[in-house]
Short mmCIF file of N, CA and C and ligand atoms in Angstrom, two decimals:
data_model
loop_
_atom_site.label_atom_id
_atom_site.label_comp_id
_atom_site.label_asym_id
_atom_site.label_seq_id
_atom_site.Cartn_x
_atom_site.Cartn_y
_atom_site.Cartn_z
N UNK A 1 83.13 15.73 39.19
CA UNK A 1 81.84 16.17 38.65
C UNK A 1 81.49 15.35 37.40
N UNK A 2 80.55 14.58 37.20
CA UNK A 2 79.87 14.02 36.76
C UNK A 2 79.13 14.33 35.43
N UNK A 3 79.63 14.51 33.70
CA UNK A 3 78.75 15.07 32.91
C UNK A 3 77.60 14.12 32.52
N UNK A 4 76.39 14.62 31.94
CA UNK A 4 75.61 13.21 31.45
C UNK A 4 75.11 13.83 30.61
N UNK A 5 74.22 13.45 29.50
CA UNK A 5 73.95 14.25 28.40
C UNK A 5 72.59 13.50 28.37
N UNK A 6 71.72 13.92 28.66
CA UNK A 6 70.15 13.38 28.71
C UNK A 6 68.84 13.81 27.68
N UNK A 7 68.49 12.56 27.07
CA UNK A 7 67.77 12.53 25.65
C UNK A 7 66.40 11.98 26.13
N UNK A 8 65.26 13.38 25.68
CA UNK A 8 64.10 12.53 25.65
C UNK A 8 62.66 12.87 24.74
N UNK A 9 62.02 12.12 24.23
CA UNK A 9 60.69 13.16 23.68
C UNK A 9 59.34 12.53 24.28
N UNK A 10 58.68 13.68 23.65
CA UNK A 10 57.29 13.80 24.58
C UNK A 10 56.01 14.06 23.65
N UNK A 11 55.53 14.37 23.61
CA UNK A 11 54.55 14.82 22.48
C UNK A 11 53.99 16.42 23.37
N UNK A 12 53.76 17.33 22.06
CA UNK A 12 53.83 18.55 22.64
C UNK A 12 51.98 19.18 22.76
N UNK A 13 51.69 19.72 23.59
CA UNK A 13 50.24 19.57 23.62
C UNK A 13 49.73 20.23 22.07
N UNK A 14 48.62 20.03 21.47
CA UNK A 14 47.97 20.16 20.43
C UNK A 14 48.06 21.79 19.99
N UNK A 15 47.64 22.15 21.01
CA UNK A 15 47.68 24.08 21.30
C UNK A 15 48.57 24.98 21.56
N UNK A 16 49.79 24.16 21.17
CA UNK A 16 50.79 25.12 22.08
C UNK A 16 51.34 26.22 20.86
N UNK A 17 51.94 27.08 20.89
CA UNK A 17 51.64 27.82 19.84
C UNK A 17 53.60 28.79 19.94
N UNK A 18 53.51 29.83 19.38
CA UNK A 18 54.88 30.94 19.45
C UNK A 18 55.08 30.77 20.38
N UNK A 19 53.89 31.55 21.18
CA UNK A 19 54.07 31.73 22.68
C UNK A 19 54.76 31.54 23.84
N UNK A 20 53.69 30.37 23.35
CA UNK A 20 54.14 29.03 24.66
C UNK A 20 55.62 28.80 24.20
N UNK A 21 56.05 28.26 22.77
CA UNK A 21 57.65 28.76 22.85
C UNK A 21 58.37 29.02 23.30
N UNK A 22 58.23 30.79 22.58
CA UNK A 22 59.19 31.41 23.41
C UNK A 22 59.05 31.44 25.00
N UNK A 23 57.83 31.12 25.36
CA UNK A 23 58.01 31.42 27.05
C UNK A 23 59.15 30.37 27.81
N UNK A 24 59.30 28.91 26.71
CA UNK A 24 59.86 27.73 27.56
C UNK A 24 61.32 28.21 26.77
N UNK A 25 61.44 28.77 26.18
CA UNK A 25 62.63 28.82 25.35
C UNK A 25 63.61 30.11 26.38
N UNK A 26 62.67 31.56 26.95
CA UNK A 26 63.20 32.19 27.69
C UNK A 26 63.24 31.65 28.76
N UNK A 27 62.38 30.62 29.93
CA UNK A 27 62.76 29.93 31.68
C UNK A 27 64.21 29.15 30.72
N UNK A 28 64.51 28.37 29.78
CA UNK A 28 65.17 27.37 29.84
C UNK A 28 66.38 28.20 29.84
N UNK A 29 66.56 29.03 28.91
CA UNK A 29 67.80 30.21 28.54
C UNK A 29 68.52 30.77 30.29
N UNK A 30 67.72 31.09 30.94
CA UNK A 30 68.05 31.44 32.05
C UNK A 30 68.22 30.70 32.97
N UNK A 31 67.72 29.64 32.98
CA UNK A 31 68.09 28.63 34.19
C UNK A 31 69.07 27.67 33.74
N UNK A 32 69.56 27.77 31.87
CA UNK A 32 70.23 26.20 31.89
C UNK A 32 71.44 26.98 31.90
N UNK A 33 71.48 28.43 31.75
CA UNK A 33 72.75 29.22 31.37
C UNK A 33 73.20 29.59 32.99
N UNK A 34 72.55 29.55 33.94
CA UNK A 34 72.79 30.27 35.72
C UNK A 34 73.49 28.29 35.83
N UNK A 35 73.25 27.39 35.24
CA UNK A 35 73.39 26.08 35.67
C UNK A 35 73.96 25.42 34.61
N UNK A 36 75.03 25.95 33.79
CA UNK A 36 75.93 25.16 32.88
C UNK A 36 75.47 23.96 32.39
N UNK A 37 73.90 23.97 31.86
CA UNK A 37 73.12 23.56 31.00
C UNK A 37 73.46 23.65 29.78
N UNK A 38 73.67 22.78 28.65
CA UNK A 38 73.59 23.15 27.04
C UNK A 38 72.83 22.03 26.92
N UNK A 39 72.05 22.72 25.56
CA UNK A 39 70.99 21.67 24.84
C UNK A 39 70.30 22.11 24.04
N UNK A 40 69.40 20.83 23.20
CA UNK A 40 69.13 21.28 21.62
C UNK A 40 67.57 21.01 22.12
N UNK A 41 66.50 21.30 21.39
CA UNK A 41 65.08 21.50 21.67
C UNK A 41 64.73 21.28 20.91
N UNK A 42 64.22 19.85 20.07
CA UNK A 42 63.44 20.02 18.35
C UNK A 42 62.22 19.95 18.45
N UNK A 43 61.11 21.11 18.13
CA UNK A 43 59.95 21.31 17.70
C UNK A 43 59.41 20.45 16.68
N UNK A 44 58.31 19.74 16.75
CA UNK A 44 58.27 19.33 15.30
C UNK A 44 56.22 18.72 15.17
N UNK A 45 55.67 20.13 14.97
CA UNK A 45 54.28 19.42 14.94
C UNK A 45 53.71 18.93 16.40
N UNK A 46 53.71 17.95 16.54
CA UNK A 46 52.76 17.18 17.63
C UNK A 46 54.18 17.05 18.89
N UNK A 47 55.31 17.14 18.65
CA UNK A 47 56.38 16.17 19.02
C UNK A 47 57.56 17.17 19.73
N UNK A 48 58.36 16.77 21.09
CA UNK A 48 59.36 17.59 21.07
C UNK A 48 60.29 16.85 21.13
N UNK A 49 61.53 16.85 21.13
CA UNK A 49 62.47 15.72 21.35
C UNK A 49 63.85 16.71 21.62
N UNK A 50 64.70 16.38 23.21
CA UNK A 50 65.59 17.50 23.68
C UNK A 50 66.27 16.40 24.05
N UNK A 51 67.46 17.24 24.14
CA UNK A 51 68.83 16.77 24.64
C UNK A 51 69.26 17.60 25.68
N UNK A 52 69.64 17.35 26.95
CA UNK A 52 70.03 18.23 28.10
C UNK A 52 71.45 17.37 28.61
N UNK A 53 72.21 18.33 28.48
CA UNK A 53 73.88 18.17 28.99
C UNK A 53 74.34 18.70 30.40
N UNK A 54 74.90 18.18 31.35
CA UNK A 54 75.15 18.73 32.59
C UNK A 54 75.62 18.13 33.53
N UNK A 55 75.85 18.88 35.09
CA UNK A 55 76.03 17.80 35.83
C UNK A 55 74.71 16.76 36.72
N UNK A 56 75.30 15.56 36.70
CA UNK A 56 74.12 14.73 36.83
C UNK A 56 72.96 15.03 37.89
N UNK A 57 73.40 15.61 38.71
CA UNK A 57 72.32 16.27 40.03
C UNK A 57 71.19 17.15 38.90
N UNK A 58 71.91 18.09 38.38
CA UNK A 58 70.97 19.01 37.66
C UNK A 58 70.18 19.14 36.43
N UNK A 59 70.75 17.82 36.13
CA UNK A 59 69.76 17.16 34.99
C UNK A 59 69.00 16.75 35.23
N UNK A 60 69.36 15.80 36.29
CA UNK A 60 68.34 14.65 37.16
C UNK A 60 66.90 15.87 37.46
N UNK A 61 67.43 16.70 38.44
CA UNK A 61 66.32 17.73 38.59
C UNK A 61 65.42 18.29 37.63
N UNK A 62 66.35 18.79 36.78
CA UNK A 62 65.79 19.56 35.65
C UNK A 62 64.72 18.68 34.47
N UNK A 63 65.04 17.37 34.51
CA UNK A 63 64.17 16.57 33.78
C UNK A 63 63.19 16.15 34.69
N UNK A 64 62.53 15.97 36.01
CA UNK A 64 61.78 15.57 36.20
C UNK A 64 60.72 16.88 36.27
N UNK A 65 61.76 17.65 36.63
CA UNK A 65 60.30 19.40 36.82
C UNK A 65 59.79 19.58 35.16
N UNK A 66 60.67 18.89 33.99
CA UNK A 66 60.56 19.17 32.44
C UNK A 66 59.31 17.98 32.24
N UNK A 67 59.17 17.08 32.71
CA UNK A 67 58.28 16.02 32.78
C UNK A 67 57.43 16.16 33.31
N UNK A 68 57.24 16.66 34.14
CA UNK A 68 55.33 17.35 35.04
C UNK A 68 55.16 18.99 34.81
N UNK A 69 55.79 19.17 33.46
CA UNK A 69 55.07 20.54 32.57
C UNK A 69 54.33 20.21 31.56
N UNK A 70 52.87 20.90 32.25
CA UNK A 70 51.67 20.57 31.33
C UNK A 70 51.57 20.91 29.51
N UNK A 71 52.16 21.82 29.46
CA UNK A 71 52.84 21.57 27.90
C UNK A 71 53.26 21.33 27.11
N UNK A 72 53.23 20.05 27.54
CA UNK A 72 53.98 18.42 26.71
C UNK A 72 53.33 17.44 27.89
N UNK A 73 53.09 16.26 26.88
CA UNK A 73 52.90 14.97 28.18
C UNK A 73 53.77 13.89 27.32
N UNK A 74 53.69 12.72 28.15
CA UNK A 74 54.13 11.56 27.85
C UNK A 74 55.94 11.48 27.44
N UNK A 75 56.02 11.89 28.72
CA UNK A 75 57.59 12.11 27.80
C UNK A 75 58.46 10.85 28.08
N UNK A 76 59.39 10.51 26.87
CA UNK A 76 59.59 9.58 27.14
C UNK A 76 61.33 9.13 27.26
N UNK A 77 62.24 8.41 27.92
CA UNK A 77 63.28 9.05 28.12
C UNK A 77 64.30 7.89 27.39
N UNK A 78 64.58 8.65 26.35
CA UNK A 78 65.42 8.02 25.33
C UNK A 78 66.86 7.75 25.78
N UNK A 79 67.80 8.15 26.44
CA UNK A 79 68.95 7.69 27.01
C UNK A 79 69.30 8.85 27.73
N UNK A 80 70.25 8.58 28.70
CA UNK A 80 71.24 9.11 29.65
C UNK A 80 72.95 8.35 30.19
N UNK A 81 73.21 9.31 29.24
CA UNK A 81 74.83 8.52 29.28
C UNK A 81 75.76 9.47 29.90
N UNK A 82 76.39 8.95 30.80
CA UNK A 82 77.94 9.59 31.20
C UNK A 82 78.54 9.94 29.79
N UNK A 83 78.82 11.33 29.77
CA UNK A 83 79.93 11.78 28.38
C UNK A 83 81.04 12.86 29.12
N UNK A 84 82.06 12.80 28.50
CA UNK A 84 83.69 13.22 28.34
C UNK A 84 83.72 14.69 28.16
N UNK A 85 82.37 14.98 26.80
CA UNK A 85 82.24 16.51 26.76
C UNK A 85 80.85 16.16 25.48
N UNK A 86 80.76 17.64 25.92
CA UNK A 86 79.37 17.88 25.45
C UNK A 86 78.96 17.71 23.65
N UNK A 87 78.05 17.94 23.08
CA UNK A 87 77.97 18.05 21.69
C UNK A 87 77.03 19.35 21.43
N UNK A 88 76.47 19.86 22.47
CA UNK A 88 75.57 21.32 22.04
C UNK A 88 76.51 22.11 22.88
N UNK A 89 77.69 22.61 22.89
CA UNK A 89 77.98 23.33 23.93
C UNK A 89 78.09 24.77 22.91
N UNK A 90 77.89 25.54 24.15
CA UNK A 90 77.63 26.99 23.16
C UNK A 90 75.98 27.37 23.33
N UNK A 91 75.06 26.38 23.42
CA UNK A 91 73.91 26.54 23.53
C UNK A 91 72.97 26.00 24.53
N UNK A 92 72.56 27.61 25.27
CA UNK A 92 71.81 27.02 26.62
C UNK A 92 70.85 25.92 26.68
N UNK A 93 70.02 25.86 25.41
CA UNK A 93 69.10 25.66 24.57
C UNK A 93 68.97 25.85 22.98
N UNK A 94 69.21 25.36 22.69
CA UNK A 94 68.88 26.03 21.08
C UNK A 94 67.96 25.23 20.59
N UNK A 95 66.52 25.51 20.11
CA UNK A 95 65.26 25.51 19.86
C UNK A 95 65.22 25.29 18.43
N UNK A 96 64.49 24.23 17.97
CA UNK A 96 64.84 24.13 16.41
C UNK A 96 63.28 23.88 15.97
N UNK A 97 62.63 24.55 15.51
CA UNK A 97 61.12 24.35 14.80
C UNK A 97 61.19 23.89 13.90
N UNK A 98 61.44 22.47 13.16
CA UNK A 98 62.07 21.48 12.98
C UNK A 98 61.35 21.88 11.45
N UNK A 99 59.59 22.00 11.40
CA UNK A 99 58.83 22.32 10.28
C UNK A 99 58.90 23.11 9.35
N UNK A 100 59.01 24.61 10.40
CA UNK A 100 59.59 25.55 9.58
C UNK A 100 60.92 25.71 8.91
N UNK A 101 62.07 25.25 10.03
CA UNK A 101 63.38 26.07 9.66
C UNK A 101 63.98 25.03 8.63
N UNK A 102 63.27 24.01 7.86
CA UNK A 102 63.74 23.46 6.80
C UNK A 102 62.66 23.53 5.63
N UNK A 103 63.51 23.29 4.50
CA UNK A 103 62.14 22.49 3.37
C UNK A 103 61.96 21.36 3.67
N UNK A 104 61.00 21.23 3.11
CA UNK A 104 60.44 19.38 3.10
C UNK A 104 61.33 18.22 2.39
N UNK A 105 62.05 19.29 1.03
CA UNK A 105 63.13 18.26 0.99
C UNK A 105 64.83 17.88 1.70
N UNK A 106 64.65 19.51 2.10
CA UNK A 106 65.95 18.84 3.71
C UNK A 106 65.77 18.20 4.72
N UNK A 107 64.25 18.38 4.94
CA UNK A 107 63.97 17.40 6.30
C UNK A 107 63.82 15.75 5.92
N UNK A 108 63.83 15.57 4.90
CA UNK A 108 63.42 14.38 4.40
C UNK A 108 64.78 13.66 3.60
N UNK A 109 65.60 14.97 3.58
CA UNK A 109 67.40 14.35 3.36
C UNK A 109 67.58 14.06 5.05
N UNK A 110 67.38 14.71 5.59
CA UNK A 110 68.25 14.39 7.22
C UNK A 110 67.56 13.41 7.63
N UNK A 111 66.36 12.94 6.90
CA UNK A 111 65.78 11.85 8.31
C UNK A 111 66.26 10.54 7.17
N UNK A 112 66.39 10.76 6.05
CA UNK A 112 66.72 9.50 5.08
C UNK A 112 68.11 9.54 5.84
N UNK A 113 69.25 10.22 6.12
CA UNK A 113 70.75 9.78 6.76
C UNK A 113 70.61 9.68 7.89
N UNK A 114 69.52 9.63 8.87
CA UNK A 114 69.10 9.18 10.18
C UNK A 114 68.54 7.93 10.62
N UNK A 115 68.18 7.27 9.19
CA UNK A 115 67.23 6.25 9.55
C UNK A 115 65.82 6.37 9.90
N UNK A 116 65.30 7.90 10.04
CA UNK A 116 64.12 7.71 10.77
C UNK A 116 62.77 8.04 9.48
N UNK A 117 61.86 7.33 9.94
CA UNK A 117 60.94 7.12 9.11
C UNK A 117 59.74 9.03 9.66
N UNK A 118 59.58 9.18 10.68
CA UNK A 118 58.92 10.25 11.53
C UNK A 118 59.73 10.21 12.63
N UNK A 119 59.58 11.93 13.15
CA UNK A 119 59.63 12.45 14.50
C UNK A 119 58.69 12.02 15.62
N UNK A 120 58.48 10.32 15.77
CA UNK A 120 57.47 9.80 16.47
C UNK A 120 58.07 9.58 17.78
N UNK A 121 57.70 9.72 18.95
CA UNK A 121 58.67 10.03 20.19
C UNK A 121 58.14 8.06 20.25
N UNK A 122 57.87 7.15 19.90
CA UNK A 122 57.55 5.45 20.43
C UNK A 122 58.13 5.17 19.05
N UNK A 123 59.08 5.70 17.74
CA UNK A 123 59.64 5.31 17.03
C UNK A 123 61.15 5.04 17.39
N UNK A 124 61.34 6.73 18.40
CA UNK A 124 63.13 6.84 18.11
C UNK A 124 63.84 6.02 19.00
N UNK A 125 64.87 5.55 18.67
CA UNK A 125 65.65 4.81 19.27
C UNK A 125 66.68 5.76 20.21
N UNK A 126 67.20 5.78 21.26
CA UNK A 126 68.59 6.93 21.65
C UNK A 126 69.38 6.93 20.39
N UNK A 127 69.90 5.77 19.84
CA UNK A 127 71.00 6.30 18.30
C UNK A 127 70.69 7.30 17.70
N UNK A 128 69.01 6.64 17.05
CA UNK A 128 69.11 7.94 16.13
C UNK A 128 68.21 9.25 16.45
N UNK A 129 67.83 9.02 18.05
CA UNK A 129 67.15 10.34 18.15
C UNK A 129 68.99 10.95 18.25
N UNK A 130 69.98 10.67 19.40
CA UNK A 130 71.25 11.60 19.27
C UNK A 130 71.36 11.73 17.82
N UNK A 131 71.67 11.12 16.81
CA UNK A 131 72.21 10.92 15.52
C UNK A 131 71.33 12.04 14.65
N UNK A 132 70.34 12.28 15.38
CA UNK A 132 69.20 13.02 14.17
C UNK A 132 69.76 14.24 15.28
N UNK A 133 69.72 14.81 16.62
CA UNK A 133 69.77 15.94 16.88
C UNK A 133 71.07 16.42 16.96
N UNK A 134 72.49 15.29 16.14
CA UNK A 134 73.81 16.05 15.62
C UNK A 134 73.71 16.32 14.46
N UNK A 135 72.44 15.75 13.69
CA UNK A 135 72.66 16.39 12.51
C UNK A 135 72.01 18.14 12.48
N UNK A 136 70.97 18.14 13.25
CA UNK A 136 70.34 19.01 13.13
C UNK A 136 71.40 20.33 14.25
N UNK A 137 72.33 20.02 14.66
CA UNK A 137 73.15 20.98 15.74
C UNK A 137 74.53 21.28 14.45
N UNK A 138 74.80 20.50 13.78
CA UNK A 138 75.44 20.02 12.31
C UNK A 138 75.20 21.68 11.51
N UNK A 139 74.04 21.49 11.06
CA UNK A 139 73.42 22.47 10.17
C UNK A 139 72.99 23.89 11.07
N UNK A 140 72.71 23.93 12.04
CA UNK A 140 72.64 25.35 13.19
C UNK A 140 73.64 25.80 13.29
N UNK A 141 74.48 24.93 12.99
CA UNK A 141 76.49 25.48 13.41
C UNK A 141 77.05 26.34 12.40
N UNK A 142 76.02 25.77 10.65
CA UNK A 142 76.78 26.51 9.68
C UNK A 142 76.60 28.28 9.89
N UNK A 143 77.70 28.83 9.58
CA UNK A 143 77.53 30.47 9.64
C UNK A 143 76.28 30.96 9.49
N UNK A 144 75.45 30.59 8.33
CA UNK A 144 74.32 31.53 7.47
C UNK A 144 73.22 30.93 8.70
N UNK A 145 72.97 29.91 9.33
CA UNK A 145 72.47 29.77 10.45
C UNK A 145 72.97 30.71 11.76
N UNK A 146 73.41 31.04 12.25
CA UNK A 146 74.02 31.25 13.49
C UNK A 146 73.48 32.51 13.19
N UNK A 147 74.02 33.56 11.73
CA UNK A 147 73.31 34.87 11.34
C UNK A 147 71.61 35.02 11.73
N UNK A 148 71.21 33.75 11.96
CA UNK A 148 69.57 34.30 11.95
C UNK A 148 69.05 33.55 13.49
N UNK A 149 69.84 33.38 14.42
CA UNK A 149 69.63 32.76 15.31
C UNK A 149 69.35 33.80 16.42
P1 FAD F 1 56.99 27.52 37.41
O1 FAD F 1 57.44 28.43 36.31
O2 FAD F 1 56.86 28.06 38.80
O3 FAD F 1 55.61 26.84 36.98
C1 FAD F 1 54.91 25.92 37.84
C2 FAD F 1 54.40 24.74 37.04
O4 FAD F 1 53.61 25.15 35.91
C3 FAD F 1 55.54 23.90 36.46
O5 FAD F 1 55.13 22.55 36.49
C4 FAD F 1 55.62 24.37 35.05
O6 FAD F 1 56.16 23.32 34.25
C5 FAD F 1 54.19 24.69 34.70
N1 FAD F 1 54.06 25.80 33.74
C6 FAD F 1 54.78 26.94 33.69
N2 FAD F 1 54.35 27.74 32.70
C7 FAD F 1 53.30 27.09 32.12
C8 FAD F 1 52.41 27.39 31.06
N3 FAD F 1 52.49 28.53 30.37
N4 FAD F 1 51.47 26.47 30.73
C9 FAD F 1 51.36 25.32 31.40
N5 FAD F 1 52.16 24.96 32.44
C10 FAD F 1 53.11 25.85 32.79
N6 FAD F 1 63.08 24.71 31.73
C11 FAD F 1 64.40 24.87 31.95
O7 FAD F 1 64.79 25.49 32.94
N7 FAD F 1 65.31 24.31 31.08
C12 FAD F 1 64.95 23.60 29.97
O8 FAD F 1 65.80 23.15 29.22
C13 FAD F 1 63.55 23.43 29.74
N8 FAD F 1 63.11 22.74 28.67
C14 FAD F 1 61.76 22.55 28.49
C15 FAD F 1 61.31 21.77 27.41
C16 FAD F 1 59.94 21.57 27.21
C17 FAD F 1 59.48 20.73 26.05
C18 FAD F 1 59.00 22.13 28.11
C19 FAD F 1 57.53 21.90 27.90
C20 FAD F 1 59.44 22.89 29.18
C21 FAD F 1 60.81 23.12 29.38
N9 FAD F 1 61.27 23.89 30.44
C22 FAD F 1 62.63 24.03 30.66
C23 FAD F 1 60.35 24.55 31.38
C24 FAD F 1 60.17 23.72 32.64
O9 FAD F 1 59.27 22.65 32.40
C25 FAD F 1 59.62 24.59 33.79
O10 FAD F 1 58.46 25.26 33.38
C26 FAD F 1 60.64 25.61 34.20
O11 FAD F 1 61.86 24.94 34.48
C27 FAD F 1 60.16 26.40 35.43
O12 FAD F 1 59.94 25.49 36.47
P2 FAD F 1 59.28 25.90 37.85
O13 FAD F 1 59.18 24.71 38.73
O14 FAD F 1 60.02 27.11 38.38
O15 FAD F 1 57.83 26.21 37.43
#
């Protein structure tokens, strides 16, 4: 069996709101957890950028039905690598509203040790989109996080 750990962003439609959220946050919870799915989800303004871990059949699947959902377009697919073991495991999904759940000056410490200038899905490279969503799985891991999760 085959793991692959699959990275991609998209830009998230203009309107999408809690809602729409939580609605993709509860299908993903249940289908990535019935299908030994883990993965991180970063919200951020205009932008989504996910990481999906699994076996390769069900990624393969799962990203193209994630790619013709009208609540994001343009998605764009930052890498897919054979890996040994996972780096979100523990989480079917874990959803990070990238805007809110920091200040402006932590988000602007993590993207200065990322390299990244913006959460622009035609900026990130696979390095540092992975590199930016271990940091951000990094800081979800600490206790006082996990308490409000
Ligand atoms: P159905 O629920 O039957 O819906 C049919 C079609 O309508 C699909 O194309 C669906 O994408 C689209 N759709 C559904 N609800 C809405 C809505 N409210 N507005 C507009 N279009 C809608 N699913 C997972 O299982 N795992 C994930 O990790 C995951 N991550 C996602 C990340 C993002 C950024 C987005 C936008 C969606 C994600 N989804 C995820 C949801 C996924 O795209 C599908 O909606 C879901 O898998 C159900 O697929 P379905 O074929 O059963 O569609």
């Amino acid at each position: 069996m085959e793991l692959i750990r699959l990275i991609y962003a998209s830009g998230a439609r203009p309107d999408i709101g809690y809602d729409a959220l939580t609605d993709i946050l509860v299908s993903a919870g249940e289908f990535n957890r019935a299908n030994d799915i883990t993965g991180m989800l970063c919200y951020s303004n205009d932008a989504f950028l996910q990481a999906l871990e699994g076996r390769r059949s069900v990624v393969s699947r799962l990203y193209h039905r994630i790619a013709a959902d009208a609540r994001h377009s343009d998605p764009q697919l930052l890498s897919c690598t054979v890996i040994e073991e996972r780096a979100f495991s523990g989480w079917s999904m874990r959803l990070v509203s990238w805007d809110d759940r920091f200040t402006a000056r932590r988000r602007a410490e993590v993207m200065r040790e990322c390299g990244l200038a913006a959460l622009d899905p035609d900026q990130l490279t696979s390095e540092k989109a992975f590199a930016f969503l271990q940091v951000l799985a990094a800081l979800e891991r600490r206790p006082e996080c996990q308490a409000v999760a």
